[in-house]
Amino acid sequence: MASEESIRLLMVDDEEGYVNVIANRLARRGIDVTRTYSGSEAIQTLRGEEFDVALLDLKMEDMDGLEVLKVFKLMAPELQVVMITGHGSEEAAREGIAEGAFDYLTKPCELSELVEKIREAAAARKKMEP
Amino acid sequence: MKADNGHHDTHYYNALTRRMIGIIIVVSITPMLLVAGVIYSQFHDSYKEKVYAHLGELVLKHRQNIDNFLTEKLNNIRFMAEALDVEELNNERVLREKLKILQEEYGTVFEDLGFVNHEGLQVAYAGSLKLENARYSGAEWFLKALENEYYISDVFMGLRGFPHFIVTVRGGTDEEPWVLRATINFMAFNALVQKIRIGKTGFAFILNRQGQYQTEPAFDALPSIQQYSEYFLTRNPSSHSNVRIMEKEDSAGRVNLYVGALLKGGDWLMVYQQHSEDAYADLQHAQKIIILILLVGIIGIVTMSVLLSGRMVSRMSFIDREKEMMNQQVIETGKLASVGQLAAGIAHEINNPVAIMVEEAGWIQDLLEEEEFAAGKNLEEFQRALLQIGTQGRRCKEITHKLLSFARKTDSRIHDVRVNEMIDELVELSAQRARYAGVEIITRFQKDLPLLKVSETEFQQVMLNLINNALDAMEKKGGLLKISTSLEGEEMVIEVADNGPGIPKSNLARIFDPFFTTKPVGKGTGLGLSICYGIVKKMGGEVDVKSVMDHGTTFHIRLPVIQD
């Protein structure tokens, strides 16, 4: 089902059930999801692999999402980060955009919306390649 | 509880008022009384001294006059006795001549002259009475006259039957002495003393050692003679130049001022007597003025203290009430804030499981698209159920979103508030309750209202309160709640109108009072509307209410729109 140009997505969220179900659903829509369940795990994963887009939960137990974002941007400046926030925490999301994130969505969000946003981010990533 | 509180407060404020009145009165009146008392006592003492000095001087002067009078008359006779020899004195013609000269000089002071031999026989006489050859051998004055070279008798009736006294000079040898005597007219002497009159009750008289009047007192002698003679006898004759002043109550119960001085070598006592209150008339006048001033002062102070304390305490009770209201408001706002935070926490926690549920349902939907299920006879039913899970999940999401936006606004900082949107949110929050109460909520908003610069939390609180009150009122029968907004000049007007049972006229004036409630005990604090009132006032606005029984109640909130 995956197309030749399948999008490589790094998903970071400490809510395991959410990561798994989203990963399953995105995989059906041609998005290759690598699942990580904490900020540190995500950073570890990013060291060895390359991704087009990261889906980053801003509220996690081990590390603040914004901190993870900063590390991502240092390690892989071309990586496009879509942030997931709770309703009412838009302020943090706006701060994230100032730090170089691509955009944000509030949780829970419609899957179609999520896929759309990931595709936009991937397209933006593409443009950056020479 | 509330009644107890009110009673306790009234008691407290009454006690406070009384204490303040007491303190003001004591602090103001005490120095006033002290000053008045000291001034009066100083004045009293110095005035009394002045009166004493004045009367003392007066009595001394008159005593001197009388002594002079007596001495002068005595000298007249002495001169005559020395100038004439016995034959001439024995000659009635000579005596008549001498009497005539004396009467020419002194008027009727000298009544007669007489020459009395050692046997007491008046051998020569000149005067208006027929006293030739009168016998005086037994008379008291004659015995005294023989003993002394000069003698002035007490006043007595004698042979003539009316008061007089005589002046005598003794001459001749020890074996055959003779006496020249002159009678002094009592009226002339009496006038000397009687002319001493001061005030209404001041008069003078003279007493002899036996306490008999030597002059006729201007008034009946009310007091007993006793006290004078006692006083008279206790005098040391050597100190007779001094006056003695005393105040004593007489038998009629009146206090009299007595000034006494001895005269005629200590034989007579001149007494000046006056009622004390007459003597001190000016002092009593001053006393009356002081009492009047004190009275006016005290009335003024008492009136002022009552008015002032009353006003201060009512002001204090007002401030206390306001403070209490503010405290309640802070508590209520705080409660709302903590409820908001709790809600936010719960909303966050619920968000994740709901998201997972919805996504898992979506995942099943994804899987159902595969061929192996396409032929399943319950496929449609599965899909319907999954759709329903999605729909309900989204509903949960909306609820948590509302809770979160509500929580975010629980602070009293000033924000730009979109009134229509906020009322919409509140109406949605109240929708459930409204449904149960059978109330339909209709909103009629004016579009493009300017932003309102107020605290969102507080504004929410006001609106929620009004909405909840309206719902409470219509709970039994249901009804219609209309909320509308409009702009009138520089003011935004928000109207909350229900068609419930209305508020009785007697309660209408009190509904903004703190602790006023018609709800059963435990159901309402009676603070809701008073807090609303406080908040709207703080925002610079007005809130008023109109109510018609059985037709409904309408609240109007007017808030100033501040343009940047």
XYZ file of C-alpha atoms in Angstrom:
694
model
C 0.000 0.000 0.000
C 2.917 2.318 0.753
C 3.784 4.470 -2.188
C 7.342 4.907 -3.400
C 7.557 8.211 -1.767
C 6.112 7.193 1.536
C 6.446 9.803 4.269
C 8.794 8.922 7.110
C 7.125 10.040 10.320
C 8.513 10.058 13.843
C 5.713 9.988 16.389
C 6.414 11.082 19.981
C 3.721 10.728 22.657
C 3.783 9.162 26.104
C 0.224 7.897 25.627
C 1.057 4.454 24.213
C -2.440 3.550 23.125
C -2.762 6.751 21.180
C 0.592 6.276 19.423
C -0.262 2.732 18.399
C -3.705 3.407 16.991
C -2.574 6.519 15.123
C 0.444 4.651 13.758
C -1.808 1.861 12.485
C -4.221 4.252 10.849
C -1.501 6.390 9.275
C 0.274 3.332 7.946
C -2.898 2.519 5.986
C -2.663 5.998 4.477
C 0.877 5.574 3.201
C 2.719 7.087 6.097
C 5.592 5.154 7.615
C 5.398 5.725 11.351
C 8.193 5.123 13.820
C 6.735 4.950 17.295
C 8.463 6.466 20.316
C 6.889 6.855 23.728
C 9.000 9.547 25.351
C 11.116 12.566 24.479
C 14.407 10.863 25.209
C 13.455 7.811 23.195
C 12.569 10.036 20.241
C 15.886 11.857 20.406
C 17.663 8.497 20.557
C 15.789 7.317 17.490
C 16.491 10.505 15.569
C 20.248 9.915 15.991
C 20.207 6.800 13.846
C 17.448 7.540 11.358
C 16.217 10.239 9.061
C 12.614 11.468 9.053
C 10.536 13.862 7.023
C 8.033 14.841 9.682
C 7.763 14.520 13.485
C 4.456 14.415 15.331
C 5.236 15.760 18.793
C 3.023 15.826 21.861
C 3.790 18.937 23.869
C 2.718 17.514 27.210
C 4.760 14.511 28.241
C 5.943 13.211 31.542
C 9.695 12.911 31.048
C 10.459 16.012 28.960
C 8.638 19.136 28.007
C 7.597 19.006 24.345
C 9.127 22.401 23.680
C 12.509 21.149 24.915
C 12.291 18.125 22.633
C 11.422 20.447 19.754
C 14.555 22.509 20.364
C 16.727 19.367 20.361
C 15.045 18.135 17.148
C 15.752 21.426 15.428
C 19.389 21.248 16.482
C 19.823 17.641 15.343
C 17.840 17.836 12.126
C 17.022 21.378 11.057
C 15.134 20.176 7.959
C 12.771 17.983 10.013
C 9.239 19.388 9.981
C 7.550 19.191 13.382
C 3.769 19.104 13.825
C 2.833 19.634 17.467
C -0.131 18.133 19.281
C -1.489 20.165 22.194
C -4.331 19.889 24.596
C -7.172 22.360 24.144
C -6.350 25.557 25.939
C -2.571 25.218 25.694
C -2.317 27.018 22.392
C 0.108 29.453 23.899
C 2.814 26.772 24.145
C 2.084 25.766 20.565
C 2.544 29.304 19.351
C 5.840 29.401 21.186
C 6.785 26.169 19.393
C 6.100 27.751 16.013
C 8.401 30.584 16.988
C 11.019 27.906 17.695
C 10.683 26.563 14.177
C 7.845 24.042 14.358
C 5.742 23.598 11.201
C 2.277 23.850 12.781
C 0.097 22.478 15.579
C -3.156 20.569 16.066
C -5.282 20.264 19.162
C -6.013 16.851 20.557
C -8.263 15.047 19.961
C -8.310 15.894 16.256
C -9.886 14.373 13.185
C -7.652 11.857 11.445
C -8.271 13.462 8.031
C -7.049 16.757 9.440
C -3.973 15.066 10.836
C -3.116 13.350 7.558
C -3.597 16.606 5.681
C -1.250 18.447 8.052
C 1.404 15.696 7.757
C 1.262 15.821 3.994
C 1.672 19.593 3.997
C 4.658 19.262 6.291
C 6.196 16.562 4.086
C 5.750 18.783 1.048
C 7.506 21.578 2.853
C 10.308 19.149 3.717
C 10.577 18.174 0.061
C 11.014 21.747 -1.050
C 14.020 22.134 1.164
C 15.921 19.367 -0.642
C 18.222 20.473 -3.405
C -27.954 32.065 61.782
C -28.441 35.171 59.766
C -30.874 36.677 62.284
C -28.501 35.824 65.115
C -25.713 37.518 63.302
C -27.759 40.619 62.669
C -28.829 40.765 66.287
C -25.272 40.339 67.453
C -24.099 43.092 65.092
C -26.764 45.525 66.273
C -25.786 44.807 69.840
C -22.119 45.331 69.028
C -22.674 48.597 67.195
C -25.015 49.907 69.898
C -22.402 49.139 72.537
C -19.775 50.822 70.397
C -21.949 53.907 69.995
C -22.547 54.075 73.736
C -18.849 53.699 74.458
C -17.942 56.452 72.033
C -20.591 58.783 73.417
C -19.344 58.057 76.935
C -15.717 58.706 76.074
C -16.449 61.931 74.188
C -18.629 63.209 77.013
C -16.159 62.353 79.764
C -13.169 63.687 77.856
C -14.911 66.949 76.952
C -16.924 67.659 80.055
C -14.353 66.781 82.715
C -11.869 69.534 81.797
C -14.734 71.961 81.296
C -16.085 71.257 84.785
C -12.603 71.404 86.278
C -11.806 74.741 84.673
C -15.192 76.179 85.589
C -14.852 74.853 89.134
C -11.368 76.277 89.626
C -12.330 79.634 88.159
C -15.476 79.784 90.256
C -13.697 78.810 93.458
C -10.981 81.417 92.825
C -13.584 84.028 92.087
C -15.629 82.973 95.086
C -12.685 83.243 97.457
C -11.461 86.565 96.184
C -14.960 87.993 96.076
C -15.633 86.870 99.626
C -12.371 88.418 100.704
C -13.369 91.610 99.002
C -16.766 91.639 100.704
C -15.180 90.957 104.089
C -12.628 93.690 103.594
C -15.247 96.140 102.466
C -17.630 95.416 105.335
C -14.808 95.400 107.851
C -13.681 98.802 106.705
C -17.238 100.073 106.730
C -17.849 98.943 110.290
C -14.531 100.322 111.493
C -15.293 103.670 109.906
C -18.688 103.904 111.542
C -17.366 102.648 114.818
C -14.850 105.474 114.608
C -17.650 107.951 113.817
C -19.679 106.867 116.799
C -16.713 106.834 119.108
C -15.876 110.324 117.896
C -19.450 111.441 118.486
C -19.412 110.151 122.034
C -15.982 111.565 122.789
C -16.970 114.922 121.371
C -20.089 115.114 123.543
C -18.117 114.082 126.588
C -15.469 116.695 125.867
C -18.136 119.369 125.600
C -19.322 118.570 129.091
C -15.785 118.181 130.471
C -14.846 121.544 129.069
C -17.878 123.074 130.688
C -17.134 121.445 134.059
C -13.588 122.685 133.989
C -14.442 126.167 132.772
C -17.148 126.862 135.358
C -16.870 126.779 139.099
C -19.354 125.096 141.399
C -21.444 128.244 141.979
C -21.867 128.814 138.276
C -22.728 125.177 137.697
C -25.234 125.393 140.496
C -26.845 128.327 138.769
C -29.725 127.344 136.524
C -29.466 130.477 134.498
C -25.836 129.705 133.611
C -26.778 126.149 132.724
C -29.592 127.341 130.469
C -27.165 129.682 128.778
C -24.669 126.880 128.225
C -27.385 124.537 126.927
C -28.507 127.190 124.539
C -24.942 127.548 123.192
C -24.609 123.753 122.829
C -27.961 123.469 121.092
C -27.067 126.274 118.772
C -23.902 124.436 117.842
C -25.143 120.776 117.723
C -28.869 121.054 117.227
C -31.071 118.992 119.472
C -28.349 116.472 120.349
C -28.147 117.869 123.860
C -31.530 117.658 125.484
C -30.734 119.014 128.894
C -28.020 119.723 131.440
C -28.127 118.974 135.140
C -25.948 119.539 138.173
C -26.283 116.786 140.794
C -24.790 117.031 144.285
C -23.175 114.147 146.172
C -26.528 113.105 147.611
C -27.967 112.458 144.187
C -30.159 115.549 144.174
C -30.291 117.504 140.944
C -29.749 120.914 142.356
C -29.690 122.769 139.057
C -31.378 121.847 135.765
C -31.712 123.308 132.290
C -33.952 121.623 129.722
C -37.456 121.153 128.501
C -38.512 118.780 131.279
C -39.365 119.620 134.863
C -36.560 117.704 136.526
C -35.444 120.247 139.117
C -34.669 118.543 142.411
C -34.997 115.117 140.877
C -33.421 112.411 143.037
C -30.894 110.152 141.396
C -29.219 108.691 144.445
C -30.458 105.176 143.574
C -29.949 105.404 139.816
C -27.403 103.120 138.337
C -25.837 105.826 136.210
C -25.328 108.051 139.269
C -23.428 105.323 141.105
C -21.268 104.735 138.023
C -20.786 108.482 137.589
C -19.473 108.739 141.136
C -17.031 105.930 140.464
C -15.651 107.337 137.209
C -14.318 110.735 136.327
C -16.193 110.532 133.006
C -19.026 108.301 132.214
C -21.301 107.551 129.302
C -24.313 105.520 130.295
C -26.143 102.805 128.374
C -29.432 103.715 126.837
C -32.192 103.660 129.411
C -35.701 104.944 129.959
C -35.109 106.778 133.213
C -37.623 109.171 134.736
C -38.723 110.649 131.436
C -39.998 107.357 130.001
C -38.288 107.271 126.643
C -34.856 106.046 125.573
C -31.885 108.269 126.128
C -28.416 108.144 127.560
C -26.372 110.519 129.548
C -22.814 111.802 129.677
C -21.401 112.718 133.049
C -18.352 114.447 134.487
C -17.470 114.122 138.122
C -16.035 117.088 140.061
C -15.600 118.385 143.572
C -13.738 116.677 146.392
C -13.719 112.996 147.307
C -15.925 113.738 150.347
C -18.375 115.949 148.510
C -18.284 115.090 144.811
C -20.740 116.506 142.355
C -21.766 115.361 138.901
C -22.497 117.387 135.787
C -24.659 115.502 133.422
C -25.998 115.985 129.929
C -28.723 113.981 128.204
C -28.016 112.977 124.647
C -30.974 112.739 122.321
C -31.463 109.138 121.398
C -32.849 109.877 117.938
C -29.750 111.811 116.933
C -27.497 109.019 118.076
C -29.703 106.362 116.641
C -29.602 108.012 113.210
C -25.834 107.619 113.154
C -26.175 103.874 113.274
C -29.390 103.531 111.356
C -27.982 105.234 108.304
C -25.728 102.214 107.787
C -27.765 100.333 105.212
C -26.326 98.151 102.454
C -28.161 95.997 99.945
C -31.632 94.817 100.889
C -30.884 93.268 104.233
C -27.728 94.911 105.537
C -28.178 96.988 108.719
C -26.299 97.857 111.891
C -27.105 98.202 115.576
C -25.327 98.520 118.885
C -25.571 96.259 121.905
C -24.329 96.725 125.415
C -22.691 94.043 127.509
C -26.069 92.807 128.662
C -27.103 92.271 125.064
C -29.568 95.154 125.118
C -30.063 97.266 122.070
C -28.456 100.646 122.301
C -29.914 101.640 118.970
C -33.073 100.666 117.266
C -32.356 97.969 114.628
C -33.811 98.586 111.176
C -35.381 95.144 111.254
C -36.766 93.092 114.012
C -33.933 91.316 115.659
C -34.561 87.864 114.386
C -31.619 86.146 115.967
C -31.361 85.496 119.619
C -29.494 88.132 121.529
C -27.569 85.313 123.082
C -25.219 84.746 120.230
C -24.168 88.374 120.181
C -23.503 88.591 123.854
C -21.530 85.386 123.754
C -19.538 86.708 120.920
C -19.277 90.017 122.754
C -18.041 88.435 125.931
C -15.477 86.230 124.290
C -13.832 89.299 122.821
C -10.560 90.290 124.244
C -11.043 93.986 125.079
C -7.443 94.719 124.101
C -8.191 93.728 120.555
C -11.171 95.996 120.305
C -9.689 97.879 117.410
C -10.203 94.815 115.275
C -13.358 93.738 113.557
C -14.530 90.194 113.650
C -16.442 88.689 110.764
C -18.375 85.462 110.852
C -21.137 83.665 109.068
C -23.749 81.814 111.038
C -27.137 80.306 110.522
C -29.846 82.093 112.491
C -32.856 80.532 114.180
C -34.896 81.035 110.989
C -32.399 78.934 109.076
C -30.898 81.766 107.087
C -27.196 82.229 106.868
C -26.183 85.676 107.998
C -22.976 87.566 107.770
C -22.041 89.281 111.011
C -19.419 91.958 111.340
C -18.720 93.087 114.854
C -16.519 95.752 116.417
C -16.265 96.949 120.024
C -16.619 100.603 120.872
C -16.948 102.879 123.865
C -13.907 101.284 125.458
C -15.287 97.779 125.006
C -18.683 98.478 126.593
C -20.646 98.421 123.405
C -20.646 96.176 120.417
C -21.546 97.449 117.034
C -22.939 94.697 114.862
C -23.500 94.819 111.173
C -25.751 92.081 109.936
C -26.671 91.044 106.413
C -28.080 87.917 104.763
C -25.198 86.118 103.139
C -27.035 85.690 99.873
C -27.667 89.413 99.790
C -24.051 90.184 100.577
C -22.894 87.827 97.854
C -25.569 88.776 95.324
C -22.978 89.437 92.627
C -21.341 86.115 93.353
C -24.636 84.352 92.910
C -25.156 86.173 89.670
C -21.770 84.942 88.470
C -22.651 81.455 89.672
C -25.849 81.522 87.645
C -23.966 82.589 84.527
C -21.383 79.846 85.004
C -24.088 77.232 85.490
C -25.872 78.485 82.390
C -22.669 78.313 80.338
C -21.929 74.834 81.682
C -25.449 73.706 80.906
C -25.319 75.005 77.347
C -21.861 73.467 76.942
C -22.964 70.107 78.265
C -26.051 70.053 76.063
C -23.854 70.942 73.097
C -21.306 68.268 73.896
C -23.916 65.590 74.494
C -25.758 66.447 71.284
C -22.544 66.510 69.303
C -21.285 63.267 70.791
C -24.565 61.493 70.056
C -24.709 62.784 66.486
C -21.027 62.227 65.809
C -20.884 58.751 67.320
C -24.049 57.710 65.532
C -22.696 58.896 62.220
C -19.282 57.334 62.759
C -20.669 54.008 63.845
C -23.107 53.838 60.951
C -20.216 54.611 58.633
C -18.171 51.897 60.312
C -20.930 49.351 60.048
C -21.291 50.237 56.365
C -17.567 49.715 55.834
C -17.659 46.459 57.773
C -20.520 45.203 55.645
C -18.745 46.225 52.494
C -15.615 44.454 53.669
C -17.592 41.349 54.478
C -19.121 41.459 51.027
C -15.723 41.851 49.447
C -14.428 38.917 51.457
C -17.352 36.802 50.317
C -16.728 37.888 46.772
C -13.076 36.912 47.023
C -14.097 33.553 48.452
C -16.665 32.983 45.731
C -14.227 33.971 43.012
C -11.615 31.765 44.595
C -14.058 28.867 44.681
C -14.876 29.392 41.048
C -11.183 29.490 40.208
C -10.427 26.264 42.035
C -13.425 24.589 40.451
C -12.063 25.773 37.134
C -8.640 24.313 37.811
C -10.133 21.017 38.864
C -12.233 20.940 35.729
C -9.186 21.702 33.603
C -7.271 18.819 35.154
C -10.142 16.423 34.590
C -10.639 17.651 31.043
C -6.994 17.017 30.244
C -7.120 13.550 31.724
C -10.279 12.673 29.837
C -8.951 14.008 26.536
C -6.419 11.223 26.035
C -8.666 8.197 26.630
C -11.410 9.794 24.541
C -8.934 10.418 21.720
C -7.758 6.837 21.866
C -11.347 5.513 21.863
C -12.259 7.606 18.863
C -9.137 6.628 16.995
C -9.597 2.941 17.786
C -13.117 3.193 16.416
C -11.625 4.819 13.329
C -9.122 1.999 13.102
C -11.908 -0.562 13.121
C -13.595 1.443 10.411
C -10.388 1.343 8.429
C -10.200 -2.426 8.829
C -13.843 -2.932 7.876
C -12.988 -1.582 4.458
C -11.055 -4.779 3.786
C -12.699 -7.397 1.601
C -13.100 -10.134 4.192
C -15.647 -7.989 6.026
C -17.369 -6.551 3.013
C -19.684 -9.518 2.868
C -20.466 -9.549 6.581
C -24.146 -9.334 7.150
C -23.786 -6.905 10.075
C -21.367 -4.588 8.307
C -23.823 -1.719 8.184
C -24.653 -2.124 11.811
C -20.937 -2.108 12.686
C -20.412 1.024 10.699
C -23.370 2.744 12.304
C -22.062 1.862 15.766
C -18.583 3.108 14.936
C -20.001 6.338 13.592
C -21.895 6.733 16.815
C -18.719 6.184 18.853
C -17.065 8.898 16.756
C -19.968 11.281 17.233
C -20.112 10.751 21.002
C -16.321 11.082 21.211
C -16.543 14.429 19.505
C -19.254 15.427 21.944
C -16.958 14.605 24.819
C -14.310 16.696 23.163
C -16.615 19.675 22.978
C -17.466 19.366 26.643
C -13.854 19.197 27.717
C -13.067 22.143 25.474
C -15.752 24.220 27.130
C -14.526 23.273 30.565
C -10.999 24.191 29.610
C -11.926 27.570 28.202
C -13.990 28.257 31.300
C -11.056 27.333 33.545
C -8.653 29.476 31.572
C -10.775 32.524 32.309
C -11.001 32.189 36.087
C -8.963 35.211 36.973
C -9.876 38.802 37.679
C -7.447 40.392 35.253
C -8.948 42.721 32.695
C -9.257 41.297 29.231
C -10.965 42.227 26.037
C -14.187 40.286 26.240
C -16.471 39.419 23.354
C -19.738 39.650 25.184
C -21.924 37.786 22.706
C -19.549 34.844 22.480
C -19.174 34.619 26.184
C -22.918 34.661 26.764
C -23.244 31.943 24.127
C -20.743 29.824 26.024
C -22.607 30.353 29.288
C -25.924 29.529 27.686
C -24.429 26.288 26.403
C -23.111 25.478 29.865
C -26.569 26.089 31.292
C -28.393 24.272 28.505
C -28.651 21.028 30.414
C -30.176 22.663 33.469
C -32.515 24.696 31.310
C -33.769 21.518 29.649
C -34.530 19.918 32.991
C -36.321 23.067 34.165
C -38.316 23.225 30.949
C -36.907 26.614 30.118
C -36.112 27.767 26.633
C -33.210 30.175 26.378
C -33.346 32.665 23.540
C -30.489 35.015 22.750
C -30.876 38.163 20.747
C -27.525 39.819 20.200
C -26.642 43.046 18.490
C -23.882 42.237 16.030
C -20.475 43.908 15.951
C -20.495 44.939 19.594
C -17.259 46.562 20.736
C -14.973 44.587 23.027
C -15.650 45.043 26.716
C -12.659 45.613 28.956
C -13.557 43.615 32.053
C -12.490 40.551 33.968
C -13.848 37.540 32.148
C -14.310 35.556 35.325
C -16.237 38.266 37.053
C -18.379 38.958 34.049
C -19.088 35.250 33.753
C -19.994 35.172 37.383
C -22.517 37.981 36.981
C -24.149 36.426 33.939
C -24.184 32.908 35.397
C -25.773 34.226 38.528
C -28.553 35.986 36.649
C -29.145 32.969 34.415
C -29.162 30.576 37.379
C -31.531 32.802 39.341
C -33.886 32.931 36.363
C -33.741 29.156 35.979
C -34.395 28.722 39.709
C -37.399 31.015 39.460
C -38.902 29.143 36.514
C -37.992 25.654 37.737
C -41.558 24.702 38.677
C -43.479 25.762 35.618
C -40.853 26.235 32.939
C -40.742 29.331 30.791
C -38.760 31.531 28.515
C -35.426 33.205 29.263
C -34.451 35.985 26.895
C -30.925 37.334 26.912
C -30.182 40.254 24.664
C -27.341 42.658 24.140
C -27.360 46.099 22.599
C -25.320 49.244 22.408
C -26.832 52.493 23.642
C -24.433 55.340 23.112
C -21.350 54.664 25.164
C -23.029 51.917 27.137
C -23.496 48.269 26.496
C -26.842 47.030 27.760
C -27.351 43.397 28.625
C -30.890 42.338 29.410
C -31.799 39.109 31.141
C -35.565 38.637 31.166
C -37.569 35.688 32.406
C -41.308 35.141 32.465
C -41.304 33.479 35.858
C -43.403 34.321 38.933
C -41.752 37.697 39.551
C -40.417 39.203 42.765
C -42.836 40.651 45.367
C -42.578 44.400 45.685
C -41.572 44.141 49.340
C -38.501 42.110 48.413
C -37.547 44.050 45.318
C -35.722 46.776 47.206
C -33.662 44.282 49.147
C -32.575 41.763 46.562
C -29.120 43.338 46.196
C -28.594 43.330 49.972
C -26.049 40.845 51.229
C -27.521 37.767 52.904
C -30.990 38.497 51.622
C -32.443 35.297 50.296
C -35.868 33.755 49.868
C -34.415 30.343 49.200
C -34.693 27.721 51.918
C -31.849 27.443 54.430
C -28.779 25.855 52.897
C -29.897 26.499 49.311
C -28.662 30.027 48.850
C -26.172 32.250 50.604
C -28.024 35.444 49.720
C -24.783 36.739 48.316
C -25.167 36.082 44.604
C -26.919 39.286 43.618
C -25.014 41.430 46.066
C -21.783 40.150 44.564
C -23.155 40.823 41.069
C -24.001 44.320 42.189
C -20.497 44.789 43.586
C -18.846 43.511 40.422
C -20.953 45.653 38.091
C -20.298 48.718 40.273
C -16.581 47.947 40.169
C -16.772 47.829 36.389
C -18.277 51.315 36.493
C -21.701 50.060 35.473
C -25.231 49.899 36.807
C -27.579 47.048 37.431
C -31.302 47.401 37.962
C -34.301 45.182 38.167
C -37.930 45.412 37.147
C -40.430 42.821 38.167
C -44.148 42.289 37.723
C -45.827 39.558 39.729
C -46.844 36.581 37.538
C -45.259 38.193 34.484
C -41.565 37.948 35.133
C -38.414 39.723 36.093
C -35.966 41.677 33.979
C -32.425 42.613 34.929
C -30.594 45.352 33.054
C -26.849 45.628 33.206
C -25.303 48.764 31.775
C -21.551 48.748 31.310
C -19.437 51.578 29.947
C -17.630 50.808 26.731
C -14.077 52.104 26.898
C -12.668 52.898 23.491
C -8.927 52.741 22.987
